[in-house]
Short mmCIF file of C-alpha atoms in Angstrom, two decimals:
data_model
loop_
_atom_site.label_atom_id
_atom_site.label_comp_id
_atom_site.label_asym_id
_atom_site.label_seq_id
_atom_site.Cartn_x
_atom_site.Cartn_y
_atom_site.Cartn_z
CA MET A 156 4.32 -38.31 64.07
CA VAL A 157 5.76 -35.34 65.76
CA HIS A 158 4.44 -35.00 69.44
CA ILE A 159 4.40 -31.26 70.88
CA ASN A 160 3.80 -31.29 75.08
CA ARG A 161 2.51 -28.44 76.83
CA ARG A 162 5.79 -26.85 77.76
CA ASP A 163 6.81 -26.71 74.56
CA TRP A 164 3.70 -24.82 73.37
CA VAL A 165 4.30 -22.21 75.89
CA VAL A 166 7.92 -22.07 74.97
CA VAL A 167 6.82 -21.57 71.22
CA PHE A 168 4.03 -18.92 72.69
CA LEU A 169 6.59 -16.74 74.41
CA VAL A 170 9.05 -16.73 71.29
CA SER A 171 5.93 -15.67 69.05
CA VAL A 172 5.19 -12.81 71.53
CA SER A 173 8.42 -11.78 71.76
CA ALA A 174 9.09 -11.41 68.16
CA PHE A 175 6.23 -9.57 67.82
CA MET A 176 7.22 -6.94 70.13
CA VAL A 177 10.67 -6.50 69.16
CA GLY A 178 9.20 -6.04 65.46
CA LEU A 179 7.10 -3.16 66.75
CA VAL A 180 10.10 -1.60 68.08
CA VAL A 181 12.14 -2.42 65.20
CA ALA A 182 9.44 -0.94 62.73
CA SER A 183 8.92 2.00 64.84
CA SER A 184 12.85 2.73 65.52
CA LEU A 185 12.98 2.73 61.61
CA ASN A 186 9.92 4.82 61.05
CA VAL A 187 8.15 2.43 58.75
CA VAL A 188 4.98 3.43 60.71
CA THR A 189 4.06 6.85 60.07
CA TYR A 190 1.26 9.09 61.19
CA GLY A 191 0.63 10.63 57.64
CA VAL A 192 -0.34 7.34 56.17
CA ALA A 193 -3.71 7.37 57.53
CA GLU A 194 -4.63 10.73 56.00
CA GLU A 195 -3.63 9.79 52.47
CA PRO A 196 -6.37 7.47 51.67
CA VAL A 197 -9.00 10.22 52.61
CA GLU A 198 -7.28 12.81 50.15
CA THR A 199 -7.02 10.31 47.30
CA SER A 200 -10.86 9.05 47.68
CA GLU A 201 -11.85 12.60 47.70
CA ALA A 202 -9.94 13.08 44.17
CA LEU A 203 -11.35 9.92 42.88
CA GLU A 204 -14.71 11.14 43.91
CA GLN A 205 -14.61 14.26 42.15
CA LEU A 206 -12.78 12.60 38.77
CA GLN A 207 -15.85 10.29 38.96
CA LEU A 208 -18.19 13.27 39.15
CA ALA A 209 -16.64 14.79 36.02
CA TYR A 210 -16.80 11.66 34.26
CA GLU A 211 -20.35 11.51 35.00
CA LYS A 212 -21.47 15.00 34.48
CA ALA A 213 -19.56 14.84 31.12
CA VAL A 214 -21.58 11.68 30.04
CA ALA A 215 -25.04 13.33 31.05
CA ALA A 216 -24.12 16.21 28.95
CA VAL A 217 -23.53 14.49 25.97
CA ASP A 218 -25.18 10.93 25.95
CA PRO A 219 -29.01 12.52 25.21
CA ALA A 220 -27.57 14.01 22.01
CA VAL A 221 -25.92 10.64 20.97
CA VAL A 222 -28.26 8.81 18.29
CA LYS A 223 -28.23 5.40 16.60
CA VAL A 224 -28.23 5.92 12.79
CA ASP A 225 -29.80 2.83 11.03
CA VAL A 226 -29.05 2.52 7.40
CA THR A 227 -30.97 0.61 4.75
CA LEU A 228 -29.24 -0.13 1.49
CA LYS A 229 -30.07 -1.65 -2.04
CA VAL A 230 -27.52 -4.23 -2.89
CA THR A 231 -26.96 -6.05 -6.48
CA ALA A 232 -25.78 -8.96 -6.31
CA PRO A 233 -23.22 -10.34 -9.14
CA PRO A 234 -24.46 -13.16 -11.17
CA PHE A 235 -24.08 -17.05 -10.26
CA ILE A 236 -20.77 -18.54 -11.89
CA PRO A 237 -21.19 -22.17 -11.69
CA PHE A 238 -17.47 -22.92 -11.71
CA GLY A 239 -16.24 -20.25 -9.72
CA SER A 240 -14.85 -16.98 -10.64
CA MET A 241 -13.50 -15.50 -14.02
CA PRO A 242 -9.49 -15.80 -14.21
CA PHE A 243 -7.74 -13.61 -11.77
CA ASP A 244 -10.99 -12.14 -10.62
CA ASP A 245 -10.22 -8.88 -12.59
CA ASP A 246 -12.16 -6.34 -14.54
CA PHE A 247 -9.49 -6.38 -17.52
CA PHE A 248 -10.53 -10.16 -18.32
CA LYS A 249 -14.31 -9.58 -17.72
CA ARG A 250 -14.07 -6.75 -20.27
CA PHE A 251 -12.38 -9.05 -22.86
CA PHE A 252 -14.63 -12.06 -22.27
CA GLU A 253 -18.33 -12.18 -21.91
CA GLU A 254 -19.80 -12.71 -18.17
CA PRO A 255 -21.18 -15.83 -17.63
CA PRO A 256 -25.00 -16.30 -17.81
CA GLY A 257 -26.86 -15.15 -15.04
CA HIS A 258 -29.22 -12.49 -13.68
CA LYS A 259 -28.20 -9.68 -11.26
CA ARG A 260 -30.04 -9.87 -7.97
CA GLU A 261 -30.77 -6.83 -5.59
CA TYR A 262 -31.89 -7.48 -2.13
CA LYS A 263 -31.66 -5.40 1.21
CA SER A 264 -28.96 -4.82 3.34
CA TYR A 265 -28.69 -3.25 7.06
CA GLY A 266 -26.38 -1.12 8.45
CA GLU A 267 -25.64 0.74 11.53
CA GLY A 268 -23.53 3.35 13.30
CA SER A 269 -23.90 6.31 15.76
CA GLY A 270 -24.26 10.43 15.48
CA VAL A 271 -24.62 13.35 17.31
CA ILE A 272 -27.22 16.19 17.16
CA VAL A 273 -25.20 19.34 17.06
CA SER A 274 -27.76 21.86 16.64
CA PRO A 275 -31.37 22.58 17.98
CA ASP A 276 -32.92 22.36 14.56
CA GLY A 277 -32.13 18.97 13.98
CA TYR A 278 -28.57 18.63 12.30
CA VAL A 279 -26.54 15.33 12.95
CA LEU A 280 -22.86 14.81 12.46
CA THR A 281 -21.92 11.25 11.56
CA ASN A 282 -19.18 9.78 9.46
CA ASN A 283 -19.70 9.21 5.61
CA HIS A 284 -18.95 5.85 5.45
CA VAL A 285 -21.96 4.77 7.66
CA VAL A 286 -24.51 6.57 5.40
CA GLU A 287 -22.71 6.03 2.10
CA ASP A 288 -25.40 4.62 -0.52
CA ALA A 289 -27.85 4.85 1.72
CA GLU A 290 -31.52 4.11 0.61
CA LYS A 291 -33.43 4.86 3.74
CA ILE A 292 -31.79 6.44 6.93
CA THR A 293 -33.29 6.31 10.50
CA VAL A 294 -32.36 8.21 13.32
CA GLN A 295 -33.16 7.05 17.03
CA LEU A 296 -33.08 9.35 20.00
CA VAL A 297 -32.22 8.11 23.35
CA ASP A 298 -35.63 8.80 24.56
CA GLY A 299 -36.98 6.04 21.81
CA ARG A 300 -38.01 8.85 19.33
CA GLU A 301 -37.39 7.80 15.60
CA PHE A 302 -37.08 9.96 12.97
CA ASP A 303 -36.21 9.81 8.94
CA ALA A 304 -33.14 11.67 8.37
CA GLN A 305 -32.01 13.41 5.08
CA ILE A 306 -28.45 13.66 4.06
CA ILE A 307 -27.69 17.36 3.68
CA GLY A 308 -24.03 16.30 2.19
CA CYS A 309 -21.45 13.73 2.35
CA ASP A 310 -17.48 14.32 2.20
CA PRO A 311 -15.64 11.24 1.57
CA MET A 312 -12.07 12.64 1.50
CA THR A 313 -12.80 13.39 5.40
CA ASP A 314 -15.38 10.60 6.26
CA ILE A 315 -17.83 13.56 7.25
CA ALA A 316 -21.51 13.19 6.58
CA VAL A 317 -24.42 15.74 7.73
CA LEU A 318 -27.76 14.53 8.28
CA LYS A 319 -31.04 16.51 9.33
CA ILE A 320 -34.17 15.18 11.60
CA ASP A 321 -36.92 17.17 11.90
CA GLY A 322 -37.90 16.90 15.63
CA LYS A 323 -38.69 19.12 18.70
CA ASP A 324 -36.73 19.48 22.13
CA LEU A 325 -34.02 17.89 20.84
CA SER A 326 -30.75 17.70 23.21
CA VAL A 327 -27.95 19.25 21.66
CA ALA A 328 -23.96 18.57 22.43
CA LYS A 329 -21.67 21.11 23.04
CA LEU A 330 -18.54 21.44 20.34
CA GLY A 331 -15.02 21.96 21.96
CA ASP A 332 -12.16 23.24 20.48
CA SER A 333 -9.93 20.06 19.05
CA ASP A 334 -6.72 22.47 18.69
CA MET A 335 -6.77 22.31 22.34
CA VAL A 336 -6.88 18.45 22.51
CA ARG A 337 -3.31 17.36 24.09
CA VAL A 338 -1.66 13.96 24.48
CA GLY A 339 -2.55 12.60 28.00
CA GLN A 340 -5.95 14.04 28.46
CA ILE A 341 -8.89 11.55 29.45
CA VAL A 342 -11.53 11.57 26.83
CA LEU A 343 -14.49 9.02 26.52
CA ALA A 344 -16.32 7.67 23.62
CA ILE A 345 -20.24 7.26 23.14
CA GLY A 346 -22.09 5.35 20.70
CA HIS A 347 -23.97 2.16 19.75
CA PRO A 348 -21.26 -0.73 19.18
CA LEU A 349 -22.25 -4.14 18.51
CA ARG A 350 -25.98 -3.01 19.16
CA GLN A 351 -25.16 -2.11 22.61
CA SER A 352 -27.07 0.94 22.90
CA HIS A 353 -25.25 4.31 24.55
CA THR A 354 -21.94 2.85 25.47
CA VAL A 355 -19.63 4.67 27.03
CA THR A 356 -15.83 3.62 27.27
CA ALA A 357 -12.86 5.93 28.55
CA GLY A 358 -9.44 6.27 27.64
CA ILE A 359 -6.82 8.99 27.19
CA ILE A 360 -5.38 11.12 23.78
CA SER A 361 -2.75 8.48 22.59
CA ALA A 362 -1.53 10.96 19.98
CA VAL A 363 -2.69 14.00 17.44
CA GLY A 364 -2.17 14.63 14.12
CA ARG A 365 -2.04 10.97 12.83
CA SER A 366 -1.81 10.64 9.14
CA ASN A 367 -0.90 7.92 6.64
CA VAL A 368 -3.15 5.50 8.26
CA SER A 369 -5.39 5.14 4.87
CA LEU A 370 -8.52 5.84 6.42
CA ALA A 371 -9.53 9.35 4.19
CA ASP A 372 -8.00 11.42 1.68
CA TYR A 373 -7.26 14.16 4.18
CA GLU A 374 -6.10 13.12 7.60
CA ASP A 375 -5.54 14.61 10.78
CA PHE A 376 -6.93 12.11 13.26
CA ILE A 377 -6.75 12.07 17.12
CA GLN A 378 -5.73 8.78 18.28
CA THR A 379 -7.19 7.28 21.55
CA ASP A 380 -7.23 3.91 23.68
CA ALA A 381 -11.04 4.63 24.41
CA ALA A 382 -12.63 1.27 23.23
CA ILE A 383 -14.03 1.93 19.78
CA ASN A 384 -15.83 -1.10 17.93
CA PRO A 385 -18.21 -1.82 15.09
CA GLY A 386 -21.14 0.67 15.68
CA ASN A 387 -19.40 3.54 17.10
CA SER A 388 -18.45 5.07 13.90
CA GLY A 389 -20.28 8.72 13.87
CA GLY A 390 -20.28 9.10 17.60
CA PRO A 391 -18.55 11.81 19.57
CA LEU A 392 -15.40 11.80 21.60
CA ILE A 393 -15.67 13.96 24.52
CA ASN A 394 -13.59 15.48 27.26
CA LEU A 395 -14.32 15.95 30.71
CA LYS A 396 -15.87 19.22 30.40
CA GLY A 397 -18.68 17.34 28.08
CA GLU A 398 -17.51 18.90 24.77
CA VAL A 399 -17.24 16.88 21.81
CA ILE A 400 -13.75 16.97 20.59
CA GLY A 401 -14.00 14.56 17.70
CA ILE A 402 -16.09 12.17 15.67
CA ASN A 403 -15.02 8.64 16.10
CA THR A 404 -14.10 7.16 12.71
CA ALA A 405 -12.57 3.72 12.88
CA ILE A 406 -9.89 1.25 14.63
CA ALA A 407 -6.43 0.23 13.72
CA SER A 408 -6.83 -3.91 14.43
CA TYR A 409 -5.74 -7.35 13.22
CA THR A 410 -9.05 -8.92 14.04
CA GLY A 411 -11.45 -6.18 13.44
CA GLY A 412 -11.93 -5.83 17.16
CA TYR A 413 -10.98 -3.39 19.62
CA MET A 414 -7.08 -3.45 20.05
CA GLY A 415 -6.26 -0.01 21.97
CA ILE A 416 -5.93 2.16 18.52
CA GLY A 417 -8.83 4.15 17.54
CA PHE A 418 -8.96 7.33 15.56
CA ALA A 419 -11.42 10.08 15.79
CA ILE A 420 -11.65 13.37 13.16
CA PRO A 421 -11.01 16.43 15.06
CA ILE A 422 -14.08 18.46 15.84
CA ASN A 423 -12.50 21.53 14.34
CA MET A 424 -12.16 19.79 10.87
CA ALA A 425 -15.96 18.21 10.93
CA LYS A 426 -17.08 21.79 11.86
CA GLU A 427 -15.46 23.23 8.84
CA ILE A 428 -16.63 20.54 6.54
CA MET A 429 -20.20 20.56 7.88
CA GLU A 430 -20.78 24.21 7.46
CA GLN A 431 -19.75 23.83 3.77
CA LEU A 432 -22.01 20.90 3.35
CA LYS A 433 -24.98 22.93 5.09
CA ALA A 434 -24.27 26.15 2.82
CA SER A 435 -24.03 24.26 -0.47
CA GLY A 436 -23.95 20.75 -0.21
CA ARG A 437 -20.46 20.34 -1.35
CA VAL A 438 -17.04 20.92 -0.05
CA VAL A 439 -14.70 23.33 -1.68
CA ARG A 440 -10.78 22.91 -1.57
CA GLY A 441 -7.63 24.98 -2.38
CA TRP A 442 -5.87 23.28 -5.60
CA LEU A 443 -2.21 23.58 -6.24
CA GLY A 444 -2.25 21.44 -9.26
CA VAL A 445 0.80 19.07 -8.57
CA TYR A 446 1.31 15.05 -7.71
CA ILE A 447 3.70 15.17 -4.81
CA GLN A 448 5.88 12.37 -3.06
CA PRO A 449 7.66 12.04 0.10
CA LEU A 450 11.34 13.17 0.44
CA THR A 451 13.67 10.00 1.07
CA PRO A 452 17.50 10.16 1.59
CA GLU A 453 17.77 8.71 -2.04
CA ILE A 454 15.75 11.32 -3.53
CA VAL A 455 17.77 13.87 -1.43
CA LYS A 456 20.97 12.38 -3.07
CA GLU A 457 19.71 11.92 -6.66
CA PHE A 458 18.35 15.61 -6.76
CA ASN A 459 21.48 17.05 -5.01
CA LEU A 460 19.09 18.48 -2.41
CA PRO A 461 20.73 20.85 0.42
CA ILE A 462 17.59 19.90 2.74
CA ASP A 463 16.16 16.41 4.12
CA LYS A 464 12.81 18.00 4.67
CA GLY A 465 10.12 18.91 2.35
CA VAL A 466 7.77 17.00 -0.10
CA LEU A 467 8.90 16.36 -3.99
CA VAL A 468 6.78 17.52 -6.88
CA ALA A 469 6.30 14.16 -8.82
CA ASP A 470 4.32 16.06 -11.68
CA VAL A 471 2.72 19.00 -12.81
CA ILE A 472 -0.60 19.17 -14.17
CA ASP A 473 -0.32 21.16 -17.61
CA GLY A 474 -2.51 24.53 -17.03
CA GLY A 475 -2.75 24.14 -13.30
CA PRO A 476 -2.33 26.91 -10.77
CA ALA A 477 1.38 25.38 -10.13
CA ASP A 478 2.44 25.15 -13.84
CA LYS A 479 1.25 28.87 -14.44
CA ALA A 480 3.45 29.76 -11.67
CA GLY A 481 6.42 28.25 -12.82
CA ILE A 482 6.66 25.25 -10.55
CA GLU A 483 8.52 22.24 -12.49
CA ARG A 484 8.54 18.36 -12.03
CA GLY A 485 11.27 17.48 -9.64
CA ASP A 486 11.21 20.75 -7.29
CA CYS A 487 11.36 20.22 -3.80
CA ILE A 488 8.59 22.28 -1.60
CA VAL A 489 9.96 23.37 1.59
CA LYS A 490 7.40 26.25 2.56
CA TYR A 491 3.67 26.98 2.25
CA ASN A 492 2.60 30.48 3.14
CA GLY A 493 5.70 31.07 5.40
CA GLU A 494 5.26 27.55 7.16
CA SER A 495 7.43 24.51 7.00
CA VAL A 496 6.25 21.61 4.94
CA ASP A 497 7.57 18.57 6.71
CA ASP A 498 5.45 15.93 5.00
CA MET A 499 2.82 15.48 2.22
CA ASN A 500 0.07 15.44 4.54
CA GLU A 501 0.89 18.66 6.15
CA LEU A 502 0.92 20.29 2.66
CA ARG A 503 -2.50 18.70 1.46
CA LEU A 504 -4.08 19.88 4.54
CA SER A 505 -2.68 23.43 4.18
CA VAL A 506 -3.53 23.87 0.50
CA SER A 507 -6.88 22.46 0.70
CA ARG A 508 -7.83 24.98 3.42
CA THR A 509 -6.75 27.80 1.24
CA LYS A 510 -9.48 29.59 -0.56
CA PRO A 511 -9.47 29.26 -4.15
CA GLY A 512 -8.87 32.58 -5.88
CA LYS A 513 -5.96 33.78 -3.15
CA ASN A 514 -2.56 33.84 -3.72
CA ALA A 515 -0.17 31.63 -1.86
CA GLU A 516 3.70 31.64 -1.77
CA VAL A 517 5.38 28.57 -2.48
CA GLU A 518 9.16 28.13 -1.41
CA ILE A 519 11.32 25.32 -3.26
CA TYR A 520 14.79 24.16 -3.78
CA ARG A 521 15.22 23.20 -7.61
CA GLY A 522 18.54 21.37 -6.77
CA SER A 523 20.68 23.36 -4.68
CA LYS A 524 18.79 26.65 -5.71
CA LYS A 525 16.06 28.28 -3.43
CA MET A 526 13.04 29.78 -4.99
CA LYS A 527 9.88 31.47 -4.29
CA PHE A 528 6.70 31.58 -6.58
CA LYS A 529 3.66 33.15 -5.85
CA VAL A 530 1.03 30.91 -7.06
CA LYS A 531 -3.05 31.73 -7.36
CA ILE A 532 -4.74 28.92 -5.94
CA GLY A 533 -7.22 26.86 -7.85
CA GLU A 534 -10.34 25.06 -6.71
CA LEU A 535 -9.81 21.25 -6.62
CA PRO A 536 -11.51 19.19 -9.09
CA GLN A 537 -13.27 15.89 -8.74
CA GLU A 538 -11.01 13.10 -8.60
CA ASP A 539 -11.30 10.09 -11.08
CA LYS A 540 -9.71 6.99 -9.30
CA GLY A 541 -9.20 3.65 -10.62
CA ILE A 542 -6.61 1.28 -12.90
CA MET A 543 -6.80 -2.05 -14.25
CA LYS A 544 -3.85 -4.13 -15.06
CA LYS A 545 -2.74 -6.59 -17.74
CA GLU A 546 -0.13 -9.59 -17.71
CA GLY A 547 3.16 -8.92 -19.88
CA GLU A 548 6.25 -10.62 -21.30
CA GLU A 549 9.94 -9.24 -20.62
CA GLU A 550 11.70 -9.60 -17.51
CA THR A 551 14.30 -7.48 -15.74
CA ALA A 552 15.57 -9.85 -13.38
CA LYS A 553 18.06 -7.85 -11.38
CA ILE A 554 15.37 -5.18 -10.56
CA GLY A 555 12.18 -7.81 -10.17
CA ILE A 556 9.96 -6.55 -12.95
CA ARG A 557 8.65 -7.98 -15.82
CA VAL A 558 7.66 -5.22 -18.40
CA GLN A 559 6.52 -4.80 -22.19
CA GLU A 560 5.71 -2.09 -24.46
CA LEU A 561 2.48 0.14 -23.91
CA THR A 562 0.37 -0.87 -26.65
CA ASP A 563 -2.94 0.92 -27.82
CA ASP A 564 -4.98 -1.75 -26.44
CA ILE A 565 -3.15 -1.63 -23.03
CA ALA A 566 -3.13 2.10 -23.01
CA ARG A 567 -6.96 2.39 -23.27
CA GLU A 568 -7.61 -0.05 -20.94
CA LEU A 569 -5.21 1.11 -18.17
CA GLY A 570 -6.11 4.94 -19.10
CA TYR A 571 -2.86 6.05 -20.86
CA GLU A 572 -4.03 6.94 -24.17
CA GLY A 573 -1.36 9.28 -25.57
CA GLU A 574 1.36 8.20 -23.32
CA LYS A 575 4.35 6.22 -24.60
CA GLY A 576 6.56 3.91 -22.42
CA VAL A 577 6.66 0.47 -21.01
CA ILE A 578 4.39 -1.18 -18.63
CA ILE A 579 5.26 -2.93 -15.59
CA THR A 580 3.53 -6.57 -15.78
CA ASP A 581 4.52 -8.27 -12.81
CA VAL A 582 6.85 -7.45 -9.88
CA GLU A 583 8.64 -10.09 -7.97
CA TYR A 584 7.88 -10.70 -4.18
CA GLY A 585 10.91 -9.28 -2.28
CA SER A 586 12.84 -8.05 -4.96
CA PRO A 587 14.51 -4.67 -4.82
CA ALA A 588 11.62 -3.07 -7.40
CA TYR A 589 8.90 -4.58 -4.77
CA GLU A 590 10.53 -3.09 -1.82
CA SER A 591 11.01 0.28 -3.28
CA GLY A 592 7.07 0.11 -4.25
CA LEU A 593 7.04 -0.25 -7.88
CA LYS A 594 3.90 -2.32 -8.74
CA ARG A 595 1.91 -3.92 -11.66
CA GLY A 596 0.14 -1.44 -14.07
CA ASP A 597 2.74 1.22 -13.38
CA LEU A 598 3.71 3.02 -16.67
CA ILE A 599 7.92 3.71 -16.63
CA LEU A 600 8.30 7.13 -18.23
CA GLU A 601 11.95 7.88 -17.44
CA VAL A 602 14.70 5.75 -16.15
CA ASP A 603 17.48 8.01 -14.38
CA LYS A 604 15.99 11.06 -15.81
CA GLN A 605 16.24 9.49 -19.55
CA LYS A 606 12.91 9.50 -21.55
CA ILE A 607 11.68 5.93 -22.15
CA GLU A 608 9.15 5.47 -25.06
CA THR A 609 10.02 1.81 -26.42
CA MET A 610 11.55 -1.60 -25.05
CA SER A 611 15.04 -0.63 -26.72
CA ASP A 612 15.14 2.54 -24.63
CA PHE A 613 14.37 0.93 -21.67
CA ARG A 614 17.01 -1.75 -22.15
CA GLU A 615 19.76 0.83 -22.97
CA ALA A 616 18.93 2.34 -19.77
CA ILE A 617 18.96 -0.37 -17.34
CA SER A 618 22.20 -1.42 -19.12
CA ARG A 619 23.75 1.80 -18.11
CA ALA A 620 22.67 1.91 -14.81
CA LYS A 621 23.57 -1.76 -14.06
CA ARG A 622 26.84 -0.79 -12.14
CA LYS A 623 24.98 1.95 -9.97
CA GLU A 624 23.73 1.55 -6.44
CA SER A 625 20.51 2.60 -7.32
CA VAL A 626 18.18 3.57 -10.27
CA LEU A 627 15.77 6.37 -10.39
CA PHE A 628 12.38 5.43 -11.83
CA TYR A 629 9.69 7.86 -12.99
CA VAL A 630 6.15 6.25 -13.23
CA ARG A 631 2.75 6.80 -13.79
CA SER A 632 0.28 5.06 -11.66
CA GLY A 633 -3.40 5.65 -12.95
CA GLU A 634 -3.52 9.72 -13.06
CA ALA A 635 -0.73 10.29 -10.74
CA SER A 636 2.97 10.43 -11.46
CA HIS A 637 6.18 10.00 -9.19
CA TYR A 638 9.70 9.09 -8.71
CA VAL A 639 10.81 6.04 -7.49
CA VAL A 640 14.40 4.97 -6.19
CA VAL A 641 15.25 1.22 -6.56
CA LYS A 642 18.18 0.29 -4.93
CA LEU A 643 20.49 -2.40 -6.34
CA LYS A 644 23.37 -2.99 -3.68
#
């Protein structure tokens, strides 16, 4: 044990005091202690108080107009199958083999989401996926009142739905201008996630103009890191002015829960859709009459294009607006009504917003030649989606696909009546075909711009291409046709 006597304690004390005094002098001489430091927390505190007050005012302005949307659906259960599912769980086989015995059962299913009242006469904005196929919809207000809601109209292509309730003294949210949204702005999300009524979360605008997220046919999303969870769908995304700038729609997540990436439909798009649904119960969109695909470096090379931005016309619908104007398959669209076209989503949105019957100027490249067309825009017809698939026989090993000639039965099953070609029946995982996006059920119409009608045509075309670095396929998937470049080296 170490012992320290009284004299030693005195020495230690004096040394400590001396060191403390020297430290003050040194710190003072180095200007470590400044007179301005004491004032900074006061200024920061006032700024924070103002920011907090802005949060509170924004929530107070909008929250009373946020509603809970309860949905009742009638669900039909599939028949009981004693020994598991049908082979491949594929409708193709179900059509050729009788369904196992069993009786379909109906039962009630319940869902919930959020919405926001946008007019004194009771119009409510929400998501289509919240109320789709609903048998009954109940809207609950912040004061506890409940109303049966009527669906005025739904637009699956943007995931917007408009409801109507009959109530008095309704709180109404102010709608902002989503064109003024900028990355970095503070936003709040309000809704009913996970049955937690009137939950408010905060974040910023992470990005604008998000597309290719596979949430809707027409995408121009606002991305935010404000927490959005199941039940938030249909609720408002607001700014600190207390204005609705978006309708919360979905999240990107590996777990199904919040991971910092949420998406909201811009309120300007939602307003445009709402006004059409209120007026006629449906949405009218412009139609160019072409199938399009992205412009890749491989496509640019194959078509000898002098540009690297635009979209490729994969097919032209017979008798459609583009066909009548003279636009052809293989053309590259670079401008629409004077505005540059950089990607497919831009063109789709621009065309959809063009009133049917109006003329649009379309600038294209046909190879290295620039051309302009005046196109009378038509009205977008209702789309009929869906494709089924069937097993096949012959394999093309280097490319990684298995193919067979299109028969009458397969053509009827896949909706390819009247077509000729070879059908892809399997794609090897990790193969050049897989990496390029070819898939089972695609109908090969051309290889390197040579028409394919029989297996013999296909074999000859593939044989000619075996020394090339890439092969250009023209395929049909369901109703849409497009080009695919398969790299071989």
